[in-house]
Every structure is written in C-alpha cells, then in structure tokens.
Coordinates of C-alpha atoms and ligand atoms in Angstrom, one line a residue:
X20 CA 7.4 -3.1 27.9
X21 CA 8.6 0.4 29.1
X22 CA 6.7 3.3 27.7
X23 CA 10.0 4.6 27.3
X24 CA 11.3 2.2 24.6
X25 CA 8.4 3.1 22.6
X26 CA 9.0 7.2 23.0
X27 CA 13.2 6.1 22.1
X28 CA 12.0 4.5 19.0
X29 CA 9.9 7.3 18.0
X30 CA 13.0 9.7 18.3
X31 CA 15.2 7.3 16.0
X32 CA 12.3 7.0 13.5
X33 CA 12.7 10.5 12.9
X34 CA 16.6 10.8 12.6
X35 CA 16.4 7.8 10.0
X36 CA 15.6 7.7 6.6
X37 CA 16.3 4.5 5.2
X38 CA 13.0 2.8 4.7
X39 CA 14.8 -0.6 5.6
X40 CA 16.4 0.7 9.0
X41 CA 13.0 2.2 10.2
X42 CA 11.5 -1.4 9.6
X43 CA 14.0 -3.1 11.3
X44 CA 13.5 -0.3 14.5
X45 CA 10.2 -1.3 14.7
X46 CA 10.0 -5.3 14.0
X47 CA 12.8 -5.1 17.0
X48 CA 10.1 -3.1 19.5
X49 CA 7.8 -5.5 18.1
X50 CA 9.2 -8.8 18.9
X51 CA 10.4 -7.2 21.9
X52 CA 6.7 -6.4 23.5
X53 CA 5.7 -9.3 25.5
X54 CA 2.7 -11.1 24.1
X55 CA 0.2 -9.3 25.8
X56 CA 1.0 -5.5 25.2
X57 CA 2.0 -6.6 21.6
X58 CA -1.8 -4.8 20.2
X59 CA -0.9 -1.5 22.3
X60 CA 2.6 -1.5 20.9
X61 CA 1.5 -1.7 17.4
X62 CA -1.1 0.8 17.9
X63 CA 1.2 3.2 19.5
X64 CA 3.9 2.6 17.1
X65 CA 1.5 3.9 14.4
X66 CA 0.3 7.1 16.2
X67 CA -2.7 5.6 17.5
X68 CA -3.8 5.8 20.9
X69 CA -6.9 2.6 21.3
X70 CA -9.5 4.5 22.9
X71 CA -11.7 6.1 20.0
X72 CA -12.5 9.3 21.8
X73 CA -10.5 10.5 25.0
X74 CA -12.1 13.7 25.0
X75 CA -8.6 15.5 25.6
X76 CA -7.0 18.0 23.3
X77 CA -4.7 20.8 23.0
X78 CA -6.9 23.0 25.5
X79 CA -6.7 19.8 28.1
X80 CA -2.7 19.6 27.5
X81 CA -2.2 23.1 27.5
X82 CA -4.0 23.1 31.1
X83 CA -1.4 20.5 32.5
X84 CA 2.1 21.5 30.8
X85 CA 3.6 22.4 33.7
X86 CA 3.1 19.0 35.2
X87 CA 6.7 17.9 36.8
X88 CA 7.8 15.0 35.0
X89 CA 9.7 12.5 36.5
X90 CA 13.3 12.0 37.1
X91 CA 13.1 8.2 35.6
X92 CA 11.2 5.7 33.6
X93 CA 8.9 2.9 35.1
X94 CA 5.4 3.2 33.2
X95 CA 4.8 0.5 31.1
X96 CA 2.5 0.4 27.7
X97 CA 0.0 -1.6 29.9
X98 CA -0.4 0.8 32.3
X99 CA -0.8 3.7 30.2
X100 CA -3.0 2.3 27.9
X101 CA -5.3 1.6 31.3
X102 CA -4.9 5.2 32.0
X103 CA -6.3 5.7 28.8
X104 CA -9.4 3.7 28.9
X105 CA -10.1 5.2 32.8
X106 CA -9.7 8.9 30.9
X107 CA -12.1 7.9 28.1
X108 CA -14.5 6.4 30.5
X109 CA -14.8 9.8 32.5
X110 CA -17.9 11.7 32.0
X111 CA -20.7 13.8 33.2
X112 CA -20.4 16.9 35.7
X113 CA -17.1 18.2 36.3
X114 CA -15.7 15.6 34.1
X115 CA -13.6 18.6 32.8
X116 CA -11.5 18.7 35.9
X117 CA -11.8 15.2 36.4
X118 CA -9.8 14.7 33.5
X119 CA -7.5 17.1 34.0
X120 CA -6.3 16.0 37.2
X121 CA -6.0 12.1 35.7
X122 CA -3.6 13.4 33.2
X123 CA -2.3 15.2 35.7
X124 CA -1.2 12.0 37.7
X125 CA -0.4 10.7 34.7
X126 CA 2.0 12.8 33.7
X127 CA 3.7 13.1 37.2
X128 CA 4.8 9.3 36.2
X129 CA 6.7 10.3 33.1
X130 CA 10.2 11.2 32.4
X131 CA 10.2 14.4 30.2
X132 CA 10.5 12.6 26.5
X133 CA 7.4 10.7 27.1
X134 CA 5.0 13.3 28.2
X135 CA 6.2 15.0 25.2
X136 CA 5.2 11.4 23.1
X137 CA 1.8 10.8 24.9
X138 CA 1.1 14.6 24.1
X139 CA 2.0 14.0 20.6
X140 CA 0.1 10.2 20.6
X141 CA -2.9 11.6 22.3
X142 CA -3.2 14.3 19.6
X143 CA -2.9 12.0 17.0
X144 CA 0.3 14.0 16.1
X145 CA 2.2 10.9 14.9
X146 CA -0.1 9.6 12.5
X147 CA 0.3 9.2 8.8
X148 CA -0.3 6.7 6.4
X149 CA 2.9 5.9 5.7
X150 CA 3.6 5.1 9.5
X151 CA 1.0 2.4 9.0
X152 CA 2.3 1.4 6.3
X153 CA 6.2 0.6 7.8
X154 CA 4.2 -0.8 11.0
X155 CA 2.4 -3.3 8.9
X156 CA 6.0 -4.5 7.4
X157 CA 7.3 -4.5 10.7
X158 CA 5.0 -6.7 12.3
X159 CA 5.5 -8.9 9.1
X160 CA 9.0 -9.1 9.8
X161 CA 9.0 -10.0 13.5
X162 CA 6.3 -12.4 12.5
X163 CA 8.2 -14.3 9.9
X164 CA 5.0 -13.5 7.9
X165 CA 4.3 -12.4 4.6
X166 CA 3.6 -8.4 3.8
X167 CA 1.5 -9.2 1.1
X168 CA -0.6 -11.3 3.6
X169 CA -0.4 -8.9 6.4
X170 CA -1.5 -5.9 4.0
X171 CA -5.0 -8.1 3.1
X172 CA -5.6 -8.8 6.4
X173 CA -5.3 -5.0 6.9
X174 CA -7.5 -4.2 4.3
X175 CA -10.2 -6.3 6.1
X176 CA -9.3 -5.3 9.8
X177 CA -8.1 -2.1 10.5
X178 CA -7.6 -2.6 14.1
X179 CA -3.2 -3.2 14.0
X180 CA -3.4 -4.9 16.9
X181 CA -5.5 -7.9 16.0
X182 CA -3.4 -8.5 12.4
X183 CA -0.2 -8.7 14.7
X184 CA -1.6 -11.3 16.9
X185 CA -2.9 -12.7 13.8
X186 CA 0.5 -12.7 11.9
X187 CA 2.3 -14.3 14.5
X188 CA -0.2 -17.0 14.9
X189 CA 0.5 -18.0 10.6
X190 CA -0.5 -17.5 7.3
X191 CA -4.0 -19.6 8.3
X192 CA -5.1 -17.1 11.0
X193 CA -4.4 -13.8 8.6
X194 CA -5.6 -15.2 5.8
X195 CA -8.9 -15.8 8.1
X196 CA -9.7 -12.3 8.0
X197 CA -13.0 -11.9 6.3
X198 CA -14.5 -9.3 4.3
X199 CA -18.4 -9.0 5.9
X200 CA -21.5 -7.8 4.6
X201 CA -22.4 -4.6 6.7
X202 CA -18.7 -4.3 7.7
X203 CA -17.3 -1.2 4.9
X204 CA -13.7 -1.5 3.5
X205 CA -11.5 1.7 2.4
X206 CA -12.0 2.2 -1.2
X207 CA -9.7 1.3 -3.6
X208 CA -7.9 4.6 -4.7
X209 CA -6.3 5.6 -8.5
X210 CA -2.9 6.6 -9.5
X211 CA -2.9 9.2 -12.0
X212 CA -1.6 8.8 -15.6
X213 CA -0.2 11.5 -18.1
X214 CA -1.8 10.4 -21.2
X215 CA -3.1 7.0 -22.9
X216 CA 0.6 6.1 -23.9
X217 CA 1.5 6.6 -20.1
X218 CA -1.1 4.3 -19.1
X219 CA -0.6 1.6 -21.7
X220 CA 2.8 1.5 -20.9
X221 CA 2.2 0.8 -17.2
X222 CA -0.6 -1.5 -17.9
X223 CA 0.1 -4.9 -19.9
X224 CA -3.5 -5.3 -20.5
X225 CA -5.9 -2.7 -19.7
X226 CA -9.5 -2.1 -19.1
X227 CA -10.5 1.7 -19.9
X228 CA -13.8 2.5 -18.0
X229 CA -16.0 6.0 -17.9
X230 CA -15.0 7.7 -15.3
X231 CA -18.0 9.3 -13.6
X232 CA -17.8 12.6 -11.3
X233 CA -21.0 11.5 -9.1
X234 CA -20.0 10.1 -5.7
X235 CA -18.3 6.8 -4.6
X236 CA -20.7 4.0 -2.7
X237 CA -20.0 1.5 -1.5
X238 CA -23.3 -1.5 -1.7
X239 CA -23.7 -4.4 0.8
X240 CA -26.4 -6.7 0.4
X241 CA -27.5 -9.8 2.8
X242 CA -30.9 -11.2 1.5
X243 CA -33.6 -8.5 2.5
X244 CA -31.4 -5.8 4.0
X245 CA -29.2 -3.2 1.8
X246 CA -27.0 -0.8 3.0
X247 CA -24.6 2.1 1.2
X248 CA -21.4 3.8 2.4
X249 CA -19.6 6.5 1.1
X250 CA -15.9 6.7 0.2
X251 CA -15.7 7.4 3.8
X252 CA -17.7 4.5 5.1
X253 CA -20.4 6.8 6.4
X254 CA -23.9 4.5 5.8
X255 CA -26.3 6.7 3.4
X256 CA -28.4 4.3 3.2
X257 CA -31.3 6.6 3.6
X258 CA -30.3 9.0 0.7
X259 CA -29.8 6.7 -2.0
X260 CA -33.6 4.8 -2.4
X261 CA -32.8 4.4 -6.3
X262 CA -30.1 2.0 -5.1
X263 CA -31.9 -0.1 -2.5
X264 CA -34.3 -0.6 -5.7
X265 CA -31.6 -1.9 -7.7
X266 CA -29.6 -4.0 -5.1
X267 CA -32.8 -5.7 -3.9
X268 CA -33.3 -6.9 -7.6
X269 CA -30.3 -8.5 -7.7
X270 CA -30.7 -12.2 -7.5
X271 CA -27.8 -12.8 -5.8
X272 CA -28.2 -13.2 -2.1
X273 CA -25.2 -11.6 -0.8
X274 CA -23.1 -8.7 -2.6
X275 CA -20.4 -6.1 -1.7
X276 CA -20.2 -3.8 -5.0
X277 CA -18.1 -0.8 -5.5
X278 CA -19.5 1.8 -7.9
X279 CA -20.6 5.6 -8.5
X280 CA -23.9 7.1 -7.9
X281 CA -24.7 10.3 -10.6
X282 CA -27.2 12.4 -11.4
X283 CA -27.3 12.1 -15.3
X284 CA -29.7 14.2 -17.6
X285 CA -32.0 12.0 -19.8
X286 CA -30.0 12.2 -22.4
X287 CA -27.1 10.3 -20.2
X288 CA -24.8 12.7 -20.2
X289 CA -23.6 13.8 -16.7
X290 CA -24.7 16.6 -14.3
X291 CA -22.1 18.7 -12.4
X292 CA -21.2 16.6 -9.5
X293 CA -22.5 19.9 -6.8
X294 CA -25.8 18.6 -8.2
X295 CA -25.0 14.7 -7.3
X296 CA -24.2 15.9 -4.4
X297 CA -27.5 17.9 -3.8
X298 CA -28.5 14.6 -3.0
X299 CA -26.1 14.0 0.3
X300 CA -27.2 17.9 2.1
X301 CA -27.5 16.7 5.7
X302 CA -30.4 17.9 5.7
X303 CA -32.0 16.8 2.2
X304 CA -35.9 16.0 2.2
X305 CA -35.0 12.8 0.1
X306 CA -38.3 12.0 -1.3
X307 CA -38.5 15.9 -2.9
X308 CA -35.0 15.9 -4.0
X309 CA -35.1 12.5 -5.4
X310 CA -37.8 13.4 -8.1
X311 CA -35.8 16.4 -8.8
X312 CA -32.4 14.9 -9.0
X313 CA -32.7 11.4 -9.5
X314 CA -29.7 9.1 -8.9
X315 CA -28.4 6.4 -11.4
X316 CA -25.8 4.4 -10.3
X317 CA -23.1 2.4 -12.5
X318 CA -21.3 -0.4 -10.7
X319 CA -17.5 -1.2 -11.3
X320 CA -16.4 -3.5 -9.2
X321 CA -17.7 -7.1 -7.1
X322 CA -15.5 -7.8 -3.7
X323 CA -18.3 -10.7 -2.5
X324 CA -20.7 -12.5 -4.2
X325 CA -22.5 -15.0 -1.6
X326 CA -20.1 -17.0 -0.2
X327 CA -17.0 -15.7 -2.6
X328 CA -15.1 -13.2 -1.6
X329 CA -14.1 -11.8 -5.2
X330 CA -11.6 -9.3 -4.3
X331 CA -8.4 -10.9 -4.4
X332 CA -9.4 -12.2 -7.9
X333 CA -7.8 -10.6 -10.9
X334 CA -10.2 -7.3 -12.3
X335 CA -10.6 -9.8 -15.1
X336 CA -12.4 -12.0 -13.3
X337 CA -14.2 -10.0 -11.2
X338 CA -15.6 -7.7 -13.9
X339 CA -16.9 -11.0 -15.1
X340 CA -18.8 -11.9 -12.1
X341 CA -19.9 -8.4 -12.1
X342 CA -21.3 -8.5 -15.1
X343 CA -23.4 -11.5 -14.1
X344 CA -24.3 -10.1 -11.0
X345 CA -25.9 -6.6 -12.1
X346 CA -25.7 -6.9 -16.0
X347 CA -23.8 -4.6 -18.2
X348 CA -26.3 -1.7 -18.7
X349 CA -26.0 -1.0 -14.8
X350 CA -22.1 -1.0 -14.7
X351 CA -19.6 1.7 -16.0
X352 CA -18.9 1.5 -19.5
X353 CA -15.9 0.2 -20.3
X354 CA -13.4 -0.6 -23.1
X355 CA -10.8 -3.2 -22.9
X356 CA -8.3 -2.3 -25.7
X357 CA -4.3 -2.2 -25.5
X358 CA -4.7 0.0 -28.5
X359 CA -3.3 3.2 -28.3
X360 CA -6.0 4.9 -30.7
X361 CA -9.5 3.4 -30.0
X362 CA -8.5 4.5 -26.0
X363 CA -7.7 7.5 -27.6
X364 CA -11.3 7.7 -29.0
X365 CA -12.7 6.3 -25.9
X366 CA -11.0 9.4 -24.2
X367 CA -12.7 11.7 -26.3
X368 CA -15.9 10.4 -26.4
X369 CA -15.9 10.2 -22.4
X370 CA -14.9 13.5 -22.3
X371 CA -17.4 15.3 -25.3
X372 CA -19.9 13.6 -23.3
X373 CA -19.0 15.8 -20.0
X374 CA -17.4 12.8 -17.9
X375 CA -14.2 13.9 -16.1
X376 CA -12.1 11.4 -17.9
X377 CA -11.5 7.4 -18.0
X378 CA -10.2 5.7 -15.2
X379 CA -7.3 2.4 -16.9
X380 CA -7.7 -0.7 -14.9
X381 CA -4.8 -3.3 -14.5
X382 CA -6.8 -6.5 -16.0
X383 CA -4.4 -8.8 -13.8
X384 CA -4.4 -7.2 -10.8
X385 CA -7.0 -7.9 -7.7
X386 CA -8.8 -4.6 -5.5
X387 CA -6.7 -3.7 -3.1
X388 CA -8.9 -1.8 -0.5
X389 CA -8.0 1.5 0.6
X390 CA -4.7 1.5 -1.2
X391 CA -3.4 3.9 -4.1
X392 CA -1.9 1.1 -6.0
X393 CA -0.5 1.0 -9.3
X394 CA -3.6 -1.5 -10.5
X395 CA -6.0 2.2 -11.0
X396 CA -5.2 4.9 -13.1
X397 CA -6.9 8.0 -13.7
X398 CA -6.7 10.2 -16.7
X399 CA -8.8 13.0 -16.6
X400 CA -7.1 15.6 -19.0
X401 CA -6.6 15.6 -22.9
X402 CA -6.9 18.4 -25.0
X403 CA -7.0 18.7 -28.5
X404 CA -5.7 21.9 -30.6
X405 CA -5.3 22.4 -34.6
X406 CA -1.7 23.9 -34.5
X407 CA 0.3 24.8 -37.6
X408 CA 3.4 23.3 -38.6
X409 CA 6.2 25.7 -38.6
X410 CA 9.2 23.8 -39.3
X411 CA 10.0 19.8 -38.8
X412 CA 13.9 18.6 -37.7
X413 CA 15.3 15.4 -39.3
X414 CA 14.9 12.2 -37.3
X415 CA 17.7 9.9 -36.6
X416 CA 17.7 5.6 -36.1
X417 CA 14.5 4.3 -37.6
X418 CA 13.3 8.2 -38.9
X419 CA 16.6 9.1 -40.7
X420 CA 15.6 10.9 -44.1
X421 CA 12.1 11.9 -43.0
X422 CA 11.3 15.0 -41.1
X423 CA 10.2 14.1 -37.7
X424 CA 9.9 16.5 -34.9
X425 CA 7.2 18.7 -35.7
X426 CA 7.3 22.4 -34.5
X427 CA 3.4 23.9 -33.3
X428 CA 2.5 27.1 -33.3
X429 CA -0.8 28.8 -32.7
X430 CA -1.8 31.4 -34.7
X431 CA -1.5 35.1 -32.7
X432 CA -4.9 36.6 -34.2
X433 CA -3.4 40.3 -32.9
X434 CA -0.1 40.0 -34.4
X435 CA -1.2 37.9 -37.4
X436 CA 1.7 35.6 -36.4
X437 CA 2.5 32.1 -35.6
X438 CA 3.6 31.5 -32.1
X439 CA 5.6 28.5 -31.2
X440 CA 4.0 26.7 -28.6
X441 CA 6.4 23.2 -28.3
X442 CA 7.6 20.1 -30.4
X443 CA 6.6 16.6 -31.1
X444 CA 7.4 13.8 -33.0
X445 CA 4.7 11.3 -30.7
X446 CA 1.8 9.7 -32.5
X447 CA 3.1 9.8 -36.4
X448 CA 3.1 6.5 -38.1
X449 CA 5.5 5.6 -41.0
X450 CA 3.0 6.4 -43.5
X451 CA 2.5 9.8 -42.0
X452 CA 6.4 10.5 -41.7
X453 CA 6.4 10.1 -45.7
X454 CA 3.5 11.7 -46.2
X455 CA 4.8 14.7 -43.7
X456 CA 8.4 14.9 -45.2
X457 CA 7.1 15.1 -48.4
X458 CA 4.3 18.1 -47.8
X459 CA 7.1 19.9 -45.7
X460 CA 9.3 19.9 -48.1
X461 CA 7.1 21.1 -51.1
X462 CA 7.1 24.3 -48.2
X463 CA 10.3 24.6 -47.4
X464 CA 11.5 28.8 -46.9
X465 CA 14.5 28.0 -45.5
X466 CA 16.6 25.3 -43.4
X467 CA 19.9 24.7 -41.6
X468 CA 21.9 21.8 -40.0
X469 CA 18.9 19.7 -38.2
X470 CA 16.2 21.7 -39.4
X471 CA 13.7 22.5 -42.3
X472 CA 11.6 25.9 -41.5
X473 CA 8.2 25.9 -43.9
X474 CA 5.4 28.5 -45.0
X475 CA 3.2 28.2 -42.1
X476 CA 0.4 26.0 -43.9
X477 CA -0.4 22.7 -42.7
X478 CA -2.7 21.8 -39.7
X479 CA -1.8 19.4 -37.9
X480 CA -4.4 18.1 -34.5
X481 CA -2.7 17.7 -31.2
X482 CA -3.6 16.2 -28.4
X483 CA -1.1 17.5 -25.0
X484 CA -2.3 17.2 -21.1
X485 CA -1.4 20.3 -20.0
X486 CA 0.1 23.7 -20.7
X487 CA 2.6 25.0 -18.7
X488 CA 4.8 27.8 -18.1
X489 CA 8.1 28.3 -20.1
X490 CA 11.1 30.0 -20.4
X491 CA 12.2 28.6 -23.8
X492 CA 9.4 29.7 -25.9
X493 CA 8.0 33.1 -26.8
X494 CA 4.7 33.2 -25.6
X495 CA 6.0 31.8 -21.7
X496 CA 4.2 28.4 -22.1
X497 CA 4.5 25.2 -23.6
X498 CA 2.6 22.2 -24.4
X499 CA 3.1 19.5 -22.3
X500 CA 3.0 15.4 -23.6
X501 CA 2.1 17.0 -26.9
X502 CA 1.2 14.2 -29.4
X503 CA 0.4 14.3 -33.2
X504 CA -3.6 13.0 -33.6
X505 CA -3.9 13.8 -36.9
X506 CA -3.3 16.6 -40.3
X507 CA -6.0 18.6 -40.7
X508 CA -6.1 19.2 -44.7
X509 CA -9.8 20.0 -44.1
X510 CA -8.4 23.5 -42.1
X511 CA -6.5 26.4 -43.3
X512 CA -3.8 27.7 -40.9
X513 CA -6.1 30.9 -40.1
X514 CA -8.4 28.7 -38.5
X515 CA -5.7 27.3 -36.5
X516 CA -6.4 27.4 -32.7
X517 CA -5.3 30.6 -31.5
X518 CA -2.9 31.8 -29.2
X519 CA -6.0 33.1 -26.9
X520 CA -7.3 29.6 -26.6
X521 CA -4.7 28.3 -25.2
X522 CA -4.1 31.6 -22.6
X523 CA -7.4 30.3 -21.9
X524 CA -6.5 26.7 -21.1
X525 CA -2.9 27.8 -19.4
X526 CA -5.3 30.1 -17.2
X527 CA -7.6 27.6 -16.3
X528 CA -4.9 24.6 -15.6
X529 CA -2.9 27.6 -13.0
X530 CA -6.6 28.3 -11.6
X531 CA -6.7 24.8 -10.8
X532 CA -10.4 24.3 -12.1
X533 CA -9.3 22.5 -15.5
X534 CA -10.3 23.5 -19.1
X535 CA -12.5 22.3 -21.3
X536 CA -11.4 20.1 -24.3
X537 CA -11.4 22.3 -27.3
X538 CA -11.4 18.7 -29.1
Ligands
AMP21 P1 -10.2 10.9 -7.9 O1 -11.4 11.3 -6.9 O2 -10.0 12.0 -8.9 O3 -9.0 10.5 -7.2 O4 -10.7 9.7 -8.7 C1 -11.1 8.5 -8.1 C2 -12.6 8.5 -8.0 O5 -13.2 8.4 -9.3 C3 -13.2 7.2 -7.3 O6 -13.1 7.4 -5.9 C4 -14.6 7.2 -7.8 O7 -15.4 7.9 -6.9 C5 -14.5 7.9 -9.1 N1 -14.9 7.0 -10.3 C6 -15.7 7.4 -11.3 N2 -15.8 6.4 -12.2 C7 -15.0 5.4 -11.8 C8 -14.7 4.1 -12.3 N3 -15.1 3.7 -13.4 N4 -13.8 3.3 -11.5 C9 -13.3 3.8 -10.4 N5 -13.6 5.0 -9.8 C10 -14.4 5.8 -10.5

C-alpha cells in the first residue's frame, strides 16, 4: 500500500465528524492493505509509528524542513516502516548526523502531504485515545469480527497490529489472547457520579466500596515470584516489601489482583496520600521508610486465579473469588446495597473517616482493562449543611396539597439574615411531606400563588455536591444536587450553617482542592 493513501485518509479523518463515516474510512484502508503491511497500517492509522524509540524529534525535523519533497507518490508503508527501523537502529558517534541525513533521504522520496504526515506520525502528533479506539472498530469491521471481541483482545495485547491479524483469522484466534502473569494490563478506570441517586440510577445493582487515596498496584504472582505495577505498569516491586509478604501467603499459586496500597494510621483511618507516596521517591531507602510509613494494601479486584482468567466474569463473581483468594479483612470494604440511604451512610462514614469518597461498582459487569467504562463510578464529594427553611412551594401529581420544594437559606451571622442558597424537594418521603406541610404551615408569614413563605425556624440537613456560582440568588452561589437528609428539631435556626461556611466550601471547590464535609 502507498504511503500516500494512508496521509489522504488522515486528511479526511479530520474534515469528518460522523463517528460512523470515520469507521468506514478506515475499515476501507484496512481491508485495502495487503496482508503483509496490514500491522503497519493499523499502527499508523492510530498515530503510532512501530519502532519504540527513533531518537528523532522536533530539533531533528526542524534540521531537515527544507528537504525538497517530491513531485509524486511511490513509497509504500513497507518501505517506510524499514526506514524506520534502519533510523532506530542508528547509534553511537556521529549518530546525530547520521540520522539526519537518513531522514534526509527519506524525505527526498515524499510528495509534500506526507512529509508533513510522517512529521506529524513520528512526533506522535496523531495519537489519541479515541483514534485507537475508531481503529479498533475499524479493523472489526473489515474483519467481519466482533468489537466487543476485538476490544478484549486489546485489553490483553496492545500491539494493534497483532489483534488485526488476529481478527481476521476469527473469533478463536482473538479470543486466544491471554492475560499473563508478569505481563501488566491498563487499569480499569472510573466514571464519575453526582451523588448516590446518580449512581443508583446508573447501576441496577451496585457494590459501594471505600475508596482509598493511596496508590493503585497492580499484583502478579506465579508460585515463588511476586511482582507489583503501578497504574502505569512501571514494576515497584522493590518498594512495596509489605505486599510481597502478603502475596506470598496467598495459597493460590497464580494471581493477578488489582488493589490500592495506603499508608493508614493505627487507628485505620487514612494518611494524606503525599505520605503514601513517600513511599514511591526514586530515591527512597525502602527499609528506613518502610518502618516509618508502613504500607497496607486492600485488594479489589481478581483478573487470574491459576488457570482462570477471572476478568471477563461479572464483579459479582469475581469479588467472590476474591474474597476466597485474600479474605475479606485484606480487601476494600465494601457495601452492596441498592438502597439509597444506608449508601448514603456508607458515604459518610467513608468520608468522616478521611477516605476521598466511595467508588459504585456495576455488580454485572466484567473489568474492562484500561477503559473508563460505565461499570466504575466514583463519588468523592457530599457535603452536608443544617440550612433553614424559608418558605416551601406546593407540589403537583403525587405531592398536590403538601408543600414540597423546600427553600434553604444560610444564616448571614453579619447581617443577622437568612440568605437563600437553592431549592429542593429530593430525599423527602411521604411521611415527611405531611410532617413538613403541617410544621410550615403552623409558620406561615405570608404566601402567594405557588408559594408559602414561613418564620425562618426549622432546620432542615442537606446533603448537595457542590456549590457553584449563581446569578439567580443573592449571595452569587447555589447549591448544587441539593437533597433533603433530614429536620434537625435538635437545632435552632441560629445554629444554622452559616453563610461563611459555605464561602468557605464555594472557595475551596473554585480552588480546585475540595472541602471538607461539614457533615
Ligand atoms: P481517580 O484517580 O479519582 O480517577 O479514581 C480512581 C482511582 O481510585 C483508582 O485508580 C484507584 O487508584 C483508586 N481507588 C481507591 N479505592 C478504590 C476501589 N475500591 N476501587 C477502585 N479504585 C479505587
């Protein structure tokens, strides 16, 4: 195949938008390439040159710019991709010029466009995730093979152009793809959910699990030997002697677990993560840092379990096998609950403790290595404030004749005000609503078509992710996925949160660093 085809599709990619069209460009360069320069094909299509380190960058291109292309295509992928390998291979004295003057020669072969796309594919210019991602459909489609099959094969073998020789050789060739002790997958990555309702309404059934800020690792274990990754797949084997300990204990012969190493004080709760990661300093004497900052690790996931791979089983299952495999007090503690208020209460605990949050697992779904897929979730924020009730509107449907949506205020401690900080009518239960309408109404000052205004009395707890900025009320923020926890008859409205707390939190959420609950 013509380099030039490959340098053509590259334009078109970029004028197109449909996600469909850009699949079908590809699959059609695809099932174009003759067999043999299929692997380079895929590799280039996805920004990738196969050499893993030419030694060339911008200073090497800059050098040979003004390199005369040629008036007309004839390079092929082959050839280039032999260029390639003979410029990796060049080292040793003057290997500076050297270089230069190969991509010099090479260049001299090239029509205009593709020096411009070997620039761009040599400084990895091209690649993105989402590239890959189109690619890997593509090669499904001129395969007549599966996505879902080509996207596990992926997640075992990230070298493209092995799964499209495997894709169009059938289902039994990708699904031969192994996952191998020693050989470290991507991490499975989380989505991010507003609030508990959020995630239970993305999840049919869902497992809630601590969610730790220490630092990813990934375990593999064949018999005698042990060795740890990072969420990167860099081996720290060496750092981490606390978790050769443990994996060596294990009876089971052959593992790949996924889990979290922390440094946790003795009462459990969690240090900062900087001091986890005290633990990873390139230069860290490990045996003096160790008995200062002593690891634990909790396990949350099983991919292999001697001859099993486990990872395309459902979380269910494979929580169960983990379970067995390393026992519960060395895995993250988790709730399994499609119960709206004990996650709530899970929530809280996990963050009075000092974790950053829970992380809500799909129970159904399998780990799907190195993607963000909608089987993860993590929650990390949800404050609590007391908040006065300063006037409730009428609900309609189901809530006609009660008073329903609730509006907060935070008491202004300069002014000796209320402030109104955002509605809700999330969280109240029918015995509440009667309760509510009832108390309101014993309060009312004044009302009009929709709403009932009230003395400023009742304290009501509310749970909200975020604060944000707002041209609707008067302070310039408002409460965001505000939710009604519970009344507070044990407060008076002058211990009400004040309007300087939640400054505090709208400060913190702009600064980026996050607030602490006030719960
Ligand atoms: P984030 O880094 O905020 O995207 O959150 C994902 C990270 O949370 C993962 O990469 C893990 O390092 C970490 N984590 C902590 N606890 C858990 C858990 N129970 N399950 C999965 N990931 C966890």
């Amino acid at each position: 195949m013509l380099f030039s085809i490959l340098a053509e599709t590259s334009d078109q990619l970029r004028k197109t938008r449909s996600r469909l069209a850009k699949t079908a460009l590809l699959s059609q360069c695809i099932s174009d390439a003759e067999f043999a320069s299929r692997p380079v094909v895929c590799a280039y299509l996805a920004g990738d040159v196969r050499q893993s380190k030419l030694g060339v960058g911008y200073a090497a291109l800059n050098a040979v710019r003004d390199t005369e292309p040629a008036p007309k295509s004839s390079t092929t992928v082959a050839s280039i991709d032999a260029d390639l390998a003979t410029l990796a291979a060049i080292s040793g004295t003057g290997s500076k010029q050297r270089r230069e003057e190969h991509l010099r020669a090479m260049l001299r072969s090239l029509t205009a466009r593709e020096q411009a796309f070997l620039s761009d594919l040599v400084l990895g210019e091209l690649r993105q995730g989402a590239l890959t991602s189109l690619v890997l459909e593509a090669i499904a489609s001129a395969a007549g093979a599966a996505v879902a099959d080509v996207r596990r094969a992926y997640m075992l073998e990230p070298d493209l152009g092995r799964i499209c020789d495997a894709a169009f050789d059938g289902t039994a060739a990708l699904a031969a793809f192994k996952l191998e002790v020693f050989q470290p997958v991507q991490p499975m990555l989380a989505q991010t959910a507003q609030s508990i309702t959020d995630a239970l309404q993305r999840m049919a059934s869902a497992r809630f699990e601590l969610k730790l800020d220490g630092a990813r690792i990934q375990v593999h274990k064949d018999g005698t030997q042990v060795r740890v990754y990072t969420r990167n797949l860099n081996e720290v084997t060496h750092a981490v002697p606390e978790v050769l300990e443990v994996a060596a204990n294990l009876e089971a012969e052959r593992l790949v677990l996924d889990g979290e190493v922390i440094a946790l004080r003795e009462d459990g709760t969690p240090l900062p993560f900087q001091v986890t990661m005290r633990r990873f300093g390139r230069k860290a004497d490990v045996e003096k840092t160790r008995a200062q900052i002593p690891l634990s690790i909790r396990f949350f996931d099983c991919l292999l379990r001697d001859h099993t791979q486990v990872f395309d089983l459902p979380l269910r299952q494979r929580a169960a096998i983990l379970e067995q495999t390393v026992g519960a007090s060395l895995m993250a503690p988790s709730l399994t609950t499609a119960n709206a208020d004990e996650a709530g209460a899970f929530l809280t605990r996990a963050l009075a403790e000092g974790h950053e949050g829970v992380m809500v697992k799909h129970l159904e779904l399998p780990y799907e290595a190195g993607a963000r897929g909608a089987g993860w979730l993590k929650l990390k924020h949800a404050h609590t404030l007391d908040l006065v009730v300063l006037a409730a509107e009428w609900g309609s449907g189901r809530r006609r004749g009660k008073l329903s949506n609730l509006h907060l205020g935070a008491y202004d401690a300069e002014r000796g005000d209320f402030v109104m900080l955002g509605k809700t009518f999330k969280g109240l239960t029918d015995r509440l609503l009667v309760w509510q309408t009832e108390a309101l109404l014993a309060r009312e000052t004044h009302r009009d078509d929709y709403t009932v205004h009230v003395r400023p009395e009742l304290v009501v707890e509310v749970a909200f992710n975020d604060v944000q900025q707002s041209s609707q009320y008067p302070a310039g923020m408002a409460l965001r996925f505000a939710r009604v926890k519970q009344y507070r008859d044990d407060k008076p409205a002058t211990q009400a949160d004040t309007l300087q707390t939640v400054r505090t939190i709208f400060a913190a959420a702009i600064a980026g660093t996050g607030a602490p609950s006030t719960g």
